[in-house]
Amino acid sequence: MTAPESMSTAATATPATSEPITDRATLIAAGGAAKQQPAPDKKRSSRLADDRRFKIFCGSANKALCEEVCQFLGVPMGQTKLISFSDGEIHFQLLENVRGADVFLVQPTCAPVERHILELLIMIDALKRASAGRITVVIPYYGYARQDRKDRPRVAITSKLVADLLQTAGANRALLVDLHAAQIQGFFNIPVDHLFASPVLVGYFRDLNLPNLTVVSPDAGGVERARFFATKLGVPLAIVDKRRTDINVTEVMNVIGDVKGRTCIILDDIVDTAGTLTKTVDALLANGATDVYACASHAVLSGPAVERIKNSNLKELVVTNTIPLSEEAAQVDKIKVLSVAGLLGRAIESIHMETSVSTLFS
């Protein structure tokens, strides 16, 4: 199999088109459309700009986020050729020297999950075979994170499998954002830095200065995350007791805590089909809440999610750009997107300079 003559680069790739580059290949799409977002933290005079050992590349899953990170750091995005043959096979080539370099590879494993995971593995393999000094995978959204244990007989622990695949491909380090379960870090035998988007979200709601706030965890598993959020805002915490009746189906049971006359902020790590979210909104309003906002790190928004959000009594859903919004979601005024480019940029710089990342947790 020979690669087509025409090339695309990470910095200039365009959305997929019906017109082939050759008879066998087309460009891989850059990912979903993104709603206009606030600019990341102001570009700094980066120590990395003249560091030839530092390289940053991205796959097709979220080019816009990688471009923001590069802008924040004041460095160019690495040049690559990433194409898909007509039979679906992926072809990847580095277009610059990475021998001995400290490489950061940005790729959330969002939908289509299998393609983006395989793409990431192929890119890691190419970097390893090109003698990169260290390969850090920057995965803003870690797909399969919810399959982290055997909750039923004869099921796979796919989250562990993905970690194994990344390491087998040649990753030396991982930088992750808001894992569904923090214990997933233990699936890796390489160093893992686990960032939280909470500081970005807290800052947004602090600036809104909403009255009579209460932070709400939509389930018992998210209490620790919600408690941190509530503590930072200096407001009380409530919990919604829910029972999951089937996959992607939940039934809200009752609200633990006083929400009457309060403005509630539901905090979760993922909004998927939005079933839990909309039922939680209804439960809070039924218990006397005046307004309900929601925020989440990862806007998966699959299936009926967008329609549910549009038709809900939710005041606003605040998410981050770990996953690019679909065109449909980008049209919804209730959905607000915040950028984590500054958070990722500071972490990447700290890892490269061998300084502490823990200051980003405050």
PDB file of C-alpha atoms in Angstrom, residues 19-250:
ATOM      1  CA  GLU A  19     -13.213  14.579  -3.214  1.00  0.00           C
ATOM      2  CA  PRO A  20     -10.327  12.123  -2.702  1.00  0.00           C
ATOM      3  CA  ILE A  21      -6.688  13.102  -2.445  1.00  0.00           C
ATOM      4  CA  THR A  22      -6.040  10.100  -4.645  1.00  0.00           C
ATOM      5  CA  ASP A  23      -8.231   7.177  -5.623  1.00  0.00           C
ATOM      6  CA  ARG A  24      -7.621   5.550  -2.235  1.00  0.00           C
ATOM      7  CA  ALA A  25      -7.392   8.240   0.387  1.00  0.00           C
ATOM      8  CA  THR A  26      -9.293  11.071   1.980  1.00  0.00           C
ATOM      9  CA  LEU A  27      -8.432  13.470   4.746  1.00  0.00           C
ATOM     10  CA  ILE A  28      -9.541  12.531   8.254  1.00  0.00           C
ATOM     11  CA  ALA A  29     -12.006  15.037   9.634  1.00  0.00           C
ATOM     12  CA  ALA A  30     -10.739  17.391  12.269  1.00  0.00           C
ATOM     13  CA  GLY A  31     -13.560  16.471  14.683  1.00  0.00           C
ATOM     14  CA  GLY A  32     -16.891  18.007  15.703  1.00  0.00           C
ATOM     15  CA  ALA A  33     -17.707  21.646  15.325  1.00  0.00           C
ATOM     16  CA  ALA A  34     -16.971  23.804  18.349  1.00  0.00           C
ATOM     17  CA  LYS A  35     -19.038  26.639  19.748  1.00  0.00           C
ATOM     18  CA  GLN A  36     -17.222  29.948  20.129  1.00  0.00           C
ATOM     19  CA  GLN A  37     -15.230  29.685  23.343  1.00  0.00           C
ATOM     20  CA  PRO A  38     -13.540  32.132  25.652  1.00  0.00           C
ATOM     21  CA  ALA A  39      -9.872  32.502  24.790  1.00  0.00           C
ATOM     22  CA  PRO A  40      -7.509  30.494  26.975  1.00  0.00           C
ATOM     23  CA  ASP A  41      -5.261  32.222  29.475  1.00  0.00           C
ATOM     24  CA  LYS A  42      -3.249  34.999  27.844  1.00  0.00           C
ATOM     25  CA  LYS A  43      -0.257  33.769  25.884  1.00  0.00           C
ATOM     26  CA  ARG A  44       2.905  33.990  27.928  1.00  0.00           C
ATOM     27  CA  SER A  45       6.524  34.478  27.000  1.00  0.00           C
ATOM     28  CA  SER A  46       7.106  30.746  26.998  1.00  0.00           C
ATOM     29  CA  ARG A  47      10.344  29.071  28.011  1.00  0.00           C
ATOM     30  CA  LEU A  48       9.511  26.398  25.459  1.00  0.00           C
ATOM     31  CA  ALA A  49       9.509  28.557  22.317  1.00  0.00           C
ATOM     32  CA  ASP A  50      13.230  28.056  21.639  1.00  0.00           C
ATOM     33  CA  ASP A  51      13.496  24.577  23.141  1.00  0.00           C
ATOM     34  CA  ARG A  52      14.210  22.220  20.261  1.00  0.00           C
ATOM     35  CA  ARG A  53      13.653  19.197  22.488  1.00  0.00           C
ATOM     36  CA  PHE A  54      10.008  20.135  23.049  1.00  0.00           C
ATOM     37  CA  LYS A  55       7.432  18.907  20.511  1.00  0.00           C
ATOM     38  CA  ILE A  56       3.640  18.849  20.575  1.00  0.00           C
ATOM     39  CA  PHE A  57       1.457  16.969  18.100  1.00  0.00           C
ATOM     40  CA  CYS A  58      -2.229  16.146  17.849  1.00  0.00           C
ATOM     41  CA  GLY A  59      -4.558  13.660  16.225  1.00  0.00           C
ATOM     42  CA  SER A  60      -7.860  14.406  14.545  1.00  0.00           C
ATOM     43  CA  ALA A  61     -10.079  14.201  17.664  1.00  0.00           C
ATOM     44  CA  ASN A  62      -9.725  17.795  18.912  1.00  0.00           C
ATOM     45  CA  LYS A  63      -7.370  19.920  16.832  1.00  0.00           C
ATOM     46  CA  ALA A  64      -8.904  23.160  18.109  1.00  0.00           C
ATOM     47  CA  LEU A  65      -7.916  22.379  21.710  1.00  0.00           C
ATOM     48  CA  CYS A  66      -4.355  21.479  20.711  1.00  0.00           C
ATOM     49  CA  GLU A  67      -4.064  24.729  18.759  1.00  0.00           C
ATOM     50  CA  GLU A  68      -5.186  26.653  21.866  1.00  0.00           C
ATOM     51  CA  VAL A  69      -2.600  24.834  23.989  1.00  0.00           C
ATOM     52  CA  CYS A  70       0.120  25.697  21.466  1.00  0.00           C
ATOM     53  CA  GLN A  71      -1.027  29.315  21.442  1.00  0.00           C
ATOM     54  CA  PHE A  72      -0.894  29.405  25.235  1.00  0.00           C
ATOM     55  CA  LEU A  73       2.631  27.947  25.263  1.00  0.00           C
ATOM     56  CA  GLY A  74       3.832  30.103  22.380  1.00  0.00           C
ATOM     57  CA  VAL A  75       5.019  27.114  20.358  1.00  0.00           C
ATOM     58  CA  PRO A  76       4.122  25.786  16.903  1.00  0.00           C
ATOM     59  CA  MET A  77       2.166  22.573  16.491  1.00  0.00           C
ATOM     60  CA  GLY A  78       4.232  19.720  15.077  1.00  0.00           C
ATOM     61  CA  GLN A  79       3.741  18.907  11.403  1.00  0.00           C
ATOM     62  CA  THR A  80       2.250  15.531  10.490  1.00  0.00           C
ATOM     63  CA  LYS A  81       0.436  13.762   7.701  1.00  0.00           C
ATOM     64  CA  LEU A  82      -2.682  11.935   8.852  1.00  0.00           C
ATOM     65  CA  ILE A  83      -4.908  10.347   6.223  1.00  0.00           C
ATOM     66  CA  SER A  84      -7.505   7.623   5.886  1.00  0.00           C
ATOM     67  CA  PHE A  85      -7.500   5.234   2.952  1.00  0.00           C
ATOM     68  CA  SER A  86     -10.784   4.373   1.265  1.00  0.00           C
ATOM     69  CA  ASP A  87     -10.852   1.003   3.054  1.00  0.00           C
ATOM     70  CA  GLY A  88     -10.708   2.785   6.431  1.00  0.00           C
ATOM     71  CA  GLU A  89      -7.047   2.162   7.259  1.00  0.00           C
ATOM     72  CA  ILE A  90      -5.183   5.014   8.942  1.00  0.00           C
ATOM     73  CA  HIS A  91      -1.845   6.300   7.653  1.00  0.00           C
ATOM     74  CA  PHE A  92       0.272   8.587   9.847  1.00  0.00           C
ATOM     75  CA  GLN A  93       3.652  10.180   9.199  1.00  0.00           C
ATOM     76  CA  LEU A  94       5.725  12.666  11.174  1.00  0.00           C
ATOM     77  CA  LEU A  95       7.003  15.469   8.958  1.00  0.00           C
ATOM     78  CA  GLU A  96       9.786  16.628  11.279  1.00  0.00           C
ATOM     79  CA  ASN A  97      12.633  15.189  13.303  1.00  0.00           C
ATOM     80  CA  VAL A  98      11.731  14.011  16.832  1.00  0.00           C
ATOM     81  CA  ARG A  99      14.912  12.086  17.687  1.00  0.00           C
ATOM     82  CA  GLY A 100      15.539  12.520  21.410  1.00  0.00           C
ATOM     83  CA  ALA A 101      12.647  14.987  21.760  1.00  0.00           C
ATOM     84  CA  ASP A 102      10.228  15.337  24.671  1.00  0.00           C
ATOM     85  CA  VAL A 103       6.964  14.785  22.789  1.00  0.00           C
ATOM     86  CA  PHE A 104       3.406  15.564  23.926  1.00  0.00           C
ATOM     87  CA  LEU A 105       0.622  13.971  21.909  1.00  0.00           C
ATOM     88  CA  VAL A 106      -2.864  15.506  22.388  1.00  0.00           C
ATOM     89  CA  GLN A 107      -5.794  13.219  21.584  1.00  0.00           C
ATOM     90  CA  PRO A 108      -9.041  12.758  23.532  1.00  0.00           C
ATOM     91  CA  THR A 109     -10.527   9.322  22.882  1.00  0.00           C
ATOM     92  CA  CYS A 110     -14.058  10.576  22.269  1.00  0.00           C
ATOM     93  CA  ALA A 111     -16.499   9.399  19.597  1.00  0.00           C
ATOM     94  CA  PRO A 112     -15.779   7.648  17.341  1.00  0.00           C
ATOM     95  CA  VAL A 113     -13.915   6.089  20.267  1.00  0.00           C
ATOM     96  CA  GLU A 114     -12.365   3.079  18.525  1.00  0.00           C
ATOM     97  CA  ARG A 115     -10.994   5.161  15.664  1.00  0.00           C
ATOM     98  CA  HIS A 116      -9.480   7.789  17.928  1.00  0.00           C
ATOM     99  CA  ILE A 117      -7.892   5.164  20.174  1.00  0.00           C
ATOM    100  CA  LEU A 118      -6.372   3.344  17.191  1.00  0.00           C
ATOM    101  CA  GLU A 119      -5.208   6.644  15.727  1.00  0.00           C
ATOM    102  CA  LEU A 120      -3.502   7.446  19.034  1.00  0.00           C
ATOM    103  CA  LEU A 121      -1.793   4.051  19.155  1.00  0.00           C
ATOM    104  CA  ILE A 122      -0.520   4.458  15.591  1.00  0.00           C
ATOM    105  CA  MET A 123       0.876   7.914  16.371  1.00  0.00           C
ATOM    106  CA  ILE A 124       2.622   6.615  19.494  1.00  0.00           C
ATOM    107  CA  ASP A 125       4.173   3.784  17.491  1.00  0.00           C
ATOM    108  CA  ALA A 126       5.409   6.225  14.841  1.00  0.00           C
ATOM    109  CA  LEU A 127       6.998   8.423  17.508  1.00  0.00           C
ATOM    110  CA  LYS A 128       8.676   5.450  19.166  1.00  0.00           C
ATOM    111  CA  ARG A 129      10.092   4.213  15.851  1.00  0.00           C
ATOM    112  CA  ALA A 130      11.321   7.754  15.129  1.00  0.00           C
ATOM    113  CA  SER A 131      13.384   7.606  18.359  1.00  0.00           C
ATOM    114  CA  ALA A 132      11.427  10.180  20.388  1.00  0.00           C
ATOM    115  CA  GLY A 133      13.083  10.601  23.776  1.00  0.00           C
ATOM    116  CA  ARG A 134       9.859  10.571  25.808  1.00  0.00           C
ATOM    117  CA  ILE A 135       6.233  10.271  24.710  1.00  0.00           C
ATOM    118  CA  THR A 136       3.529  11.799  26.915  1.00  0.00           C
ATOM    119  CA  VAL A 137      -0.037  11.097  25.848  1.00  0.00           C
ATOM    120  CA  VAL A 138      -2.312  14.029  26.717  1.00  0.00           C
ATOM    121  CA  ILE A 139      -5.827  12.573  26.864  1.00  0.00           C
ATOM    122  CA  PRO A 140      -8.317  15.280  27.916  1.00  0.00           C
ATOM    123  CA  TYR A 141     -11.174  12.748  27.760  1.00  0.00           C
ATOM    124  CA  TYR A 142     -10.355   9.103  28.484  1.00  0.00           C
ATOM    125  CA  GLY A 143     -12.791   6.872  26.594  1.00  0.00           C
ATOM    126  CA  TYR A 144     -13.980   3.649  28.262  1.00  0.00           C
ATOM    127  CA  ALA A 145     -13.352   5.207  31.693  1.00  0.00           C
ATOM    128  CA  ARG A 146     -16.765   3.978  32.877  1.00  0.00           C
ATOM    129  CA  GLN A 147     -15.825   0.343  32.208  1.00  0.00           C
ATOM    130  CA  ASP A 148     -13.395   0.313  35.117  1.00  0.00           C
ATOM    131  CA  ARG A 149     -14.535  -2.800  37.024  1.00  0.00           C
ATOM    132  CA  LYS A 150     -16.456  -6.046  36.714  1.00  0.00           C
ATOM    133  CA  ASP A 151     -19.912  -4.846  37.710  1.00  0.00           C
ATOM    134  CA  ARG A 152     -21.576  -7.832  36.007  1.00  0.00           C
ATOM    135  CA  PRO A 153     -20.537 -11.411  35.274  1.00  0.00           C
ATOM    136  CA  ARG A 154     -18.319 -12.067  32.243  1.00  0.00           C
ATOM    137  CA  VAL A 155     -17.585  -8.457  31.274  1.00  0.00           C
ATOM    138  CA  ALA A 156     -14.290  -6.858  30.305  1.00  0.00           C
ATOM    139  CA  ILE A 157     -12.456  -4.152  32.243  1.00  0.00           C
ATOM    140  CA  THR A 158     -11.943  -2.130  29.084  1.00  0.00           C
ATOM    141  CA  SER A 159     -10.456   0.875  30.859  1.00  0.00           C
ATOM    142  CA  LYS A 160      -7.527  -1.305  31.939  1.00  0.00           C
ATOM    143  CA  LEU A 161      -7.217  -2.743  28.420  1.00  0.00           C
ATOM    144  CA  VAL A 162      -6.880   0.749  26.913  1.00  0.00           C
ATOM    145  CA  ALA A 163      -4.171   1.609  29.457  1.00  0.00           C
ATOM    146  CA  ASP A 164      -2.296  -1.571  28.502  1.00  0.00           C
ATOM    147  CA  LEU A 165      -2.561  -0.751  24.794  1.00  0.00           C
ATOM    148  CA  LEU A 166      -1.159   2.746  25.288  1.00  0.00           C
ATOM    149  CA  GLN A 167       1.825   1.402  27.200  1.00  0.00           C
ATOM    150  CA  THR A 168       2.448  -1.437  24.754  1.00  0.00           C
ATOM    151  CA  ALA A 169       2.433   1.069  21.886  1.00  0.00           C
ATOM    152  CA  GLY A 170       5.210   2.993  23.635  1.00  0.00           C
ATOM    153  CA  ALA A 171       3.732   5.772  25.791  1.00  0.00           C
ATOM    154  CA  ASN A 172       6.082   6.792  28.621  1.00  0.00           C
ATOM    155  CA  ARG A 173       3.727   9.065  30.528  1.00  0.00           C
ATOM    156  CA  ALA A 174       0.051  10.080  30.593  1.00  0.00           C
ATOM    157  CA  LEU A 175      -1.671  13.388  31.317  1.00  0.00           C
ATOM    158  CA  LEU A 176      -5.402  12.910  31.937  1.00  0.00           C
ATOM    159  CA  VAL A 177      -8.305  15.184  32.881  1.00  0.00           C
ATOM    160  CA  ASP A 178     -11.127  14.309  35.294  1.00  0.00           C
ATOM    161  CA  LEU A 179     -11.163  10.534  35.117  1.00  0.00           C
ATOM    162  CA  HIS A 180     -14.539   8.978  35.876  1.00  0.00           C
ATOM    163  CA  ALA A 181     -12.782   7.020  38.637  1.00  0.00           C
ATOM    164  CA  ALA A 182      -9.431   8.213  39.993  1.00  0.00           C
ATOM    165  CA  GLN A 183      -8.415   4.585  40.560  1.00  0.00           C
ATOM    166  CA  ILE A 184      -7.912   4.237  36.791  1.00  0.00           C
ATOM    167  CA  GLN A 185      -4.484   5.767  37.410  1.00  0.00           C
ATOM    168  CA  GLY A 186      -3.583   2.420  38.956  1.00  0.00           C
ATOM    169  CA  PHE A 187      -4.178   0.659  35.624  1.00  0.00           C
ATOM    170  CA  PHE A 188      -1.015   2.314  34.307  1.00  0.00           C
ATOM    171  CA  ASN A 189       2.547   1.237  35.042  1.00  0.00           C
ATOM    172  CA  ILE A 190       3.854   4.585  33.810  1.00  0.00           C
ATOM    173  CA  PRO A 191       3.650   7.986  35.550  1.00  0.00           C
ATOM    174  CA  VAL A 192       0.175   9.546  35.358  1.00  0.00           C
ATOM    175  CA  ASP A 193      -0.730  13.165  36.062  1.00  0.00           C
ATOM    176  CA  HIS A 194      -4.441  13.547  36.758  1.00  0.00           C
ATOM    177  CA  LEU A 195      -5.792  17.073  36.344  1.00  0.00           C
ATOM    178  CA  PHE A 196      -9.184  18.426  37.398  1.00  0.00           C
ATOM    179  CA  ALA A 197     -11.273  20.943  35.476  1.00  0.00           C
ATOM    180  CA  SER A 198     -12.917  22.137  38.710  1.00  0.00           C
ATOM    181  CA  PRO A 199     -10.739  25.283  39.044  1.00  0.00           C
ATOM    182  CA  VAL A 200     -11.895  26.428  35.589  1.00  0.00           C
ATOM    183  CA  LEU A 201     -15.556  25.755  36.411  1.00  0.00           C
ATOM    184  CA  VAL A 202     -15.334  27.255  39.908  1.00  0.00           C
ATOM    185  CA  GLY A 203     -13.899  30.463  38.479  1.00  0.00           C
ATOM    186  CA  TYR A 204     -16.805  30.793  36.060  1.00  0.00           C
ATOM    187  CA  PHE A 205     -19.495  30.422  38.735  1.00  0.00           C
ATOM    188  CA  ARG A 206     -17.622  32.639  41.176  1.00  0.00           C
ATOM    189  CA  ASP A 207     -17.696  35.405  38.565  1.00  0.00           C
ATOM    190  CA  LEU A 208     -21.451  34.886  38.018  1.00  0.00           C
ATOM    191  CA  ASN A 209     -22.011  35.675  41.710  1.00  0.00           C
ATOM    192  CA  LEU A 210     -25.313  33.778  41.857  1.00  0.00           C
ATOM    193  CA  PRO A 211     -27.398  34.158  45.053  1.00  0.00           C
ATOM    194  CA  ASN A 212     -28.190  31.394  47.572  1.00  0.00           C
ATOM    195  CA  LEU A 213     -25.991  28.767  45.934  1.00  0.00           C
ATOM    196  CA  THR A 214     -26.021  25.049  46.693  1.00  0.00           C
ATOM    197  CA  VAL A 215     -23.782  22.557  44.893  1.00  0.00           C
ATOM    198  CA  VAL A 216     -25.492  19.253  44.078  1.00  0.00           C
ATOM    199  CA  SER A 217     -23.907  15.878  43.418  1.00  0.00           C
ATOM    200  CA  PRO A 218     -26.153  13.808  41.106  1.00  0.00           C
ATOM    201  CA  ASP A 219     -25.069  10.584  42.816  1.00  0.00           C
ATOM    202  CA  ALA A 220     -23.140   9.298  45.819  1.00  0.00           C
ATOM    203  CA  GLY A 221     -20.062   8.575  43.699  1.00  0.00           C
ATOM    204  CA  GLY A 222     -19.571  12.252  42.888  1.00  0.00           C
ATOM    205  CA  VAL A 223     -19.749  13.557  46.458  1.00  0.00           C
ATOM    206  CA  GLU A 224     -16.003  14.129  46.841  1.00  0.00           C
ATOM    207  CA  ARG A 225     -15.855  16.136  43.605  1.00  0.00           C
ATOM    208  CA  ALA A 226     -18.928  18.163  44.594  1.00  0.00           C
ATOM    209  CA  ARG A 227     -17.612  18.784  48.119  1.00  0.00           C
ATOM    210  CA  PHE A 228     -14.399  20.284  46.697  1.00  0.00           C
ATOM    211  CA  PHE A 229     -16.485  22.495  44.410  1.00  0.00           C
ATOM    212  CA  ALA A 230     -18.780  23.598  47.246  1.00  0.00           C
ATOM    213  CA  THR A 231     -15.828  24.322  49.538  1.00  0.00           C
ATOM    214  CA  LYS A 232     -14.157  26.508  46.923  1.00  0.00           C
ATOM    215  CA  LEU A 233     -17.374  28.497  46.472  1.00  0.00           C
ATOM    216  CA  GLY A 234     -18.103  28.522  50.213  1.00  0.00           C
ATOM    217  CA  VAL A 235     -21.622  27.124  49.794  1.00  0.00           C
ATOM    218  CA  PRO A 236     -23.553  24.080  51.117  1.00  0.00           C
ATOM    219  CA  LEU A 237     -23.749  20.668  49.464  1.00  0.00           C
ATOM    220  CA  ALA A 238     -26.739  18.477  48.559  1.00  0.00           C
ATOM    221  CA  ILE A 239     -26.889  14.967  47.099  1.00  0.00           C
ATOM    222  CA  VAL A 240     -29.391  13.299  44.800  1.00  0.00           C
ATOM    223  CA  ASP A 241     -29.977   9.622  45.526  1.00  0.00           C
ATOM    224  CA  LYS A 242     -30.508   7.814  42.223  1.00  0.00           C
ATOM    225  CA  ARG A 243     -30.990   4.242  41.126  1.00  0.00           C
ATOM    226  CA  ARG A 244     -29.748   3.064  37.735  1.00  0.00           C
ATOM    227  CA  THR A 245     -32.369   0.709  36.287  1.00  0.00           C
ATOM    228  CA  ASP A 246     -30.501  -0.141  33.070  1.00  0.00           C
ATOM    229  CA  ILE A 247     -27.569   1.014  30.942  1.00  0.00           C
ATOM    230  CA  ASN A 248     -28.020   4.752  30.220  1.00  0.00           C
ATOM    231  CA  VAL A 249     -31.316   4.679  32.179  1.00  0.00           C
ATOM    232  CA  THR A 250     -31.663   6.167  35.665  1.00  0.00           C
TER     233      THR A 250
END
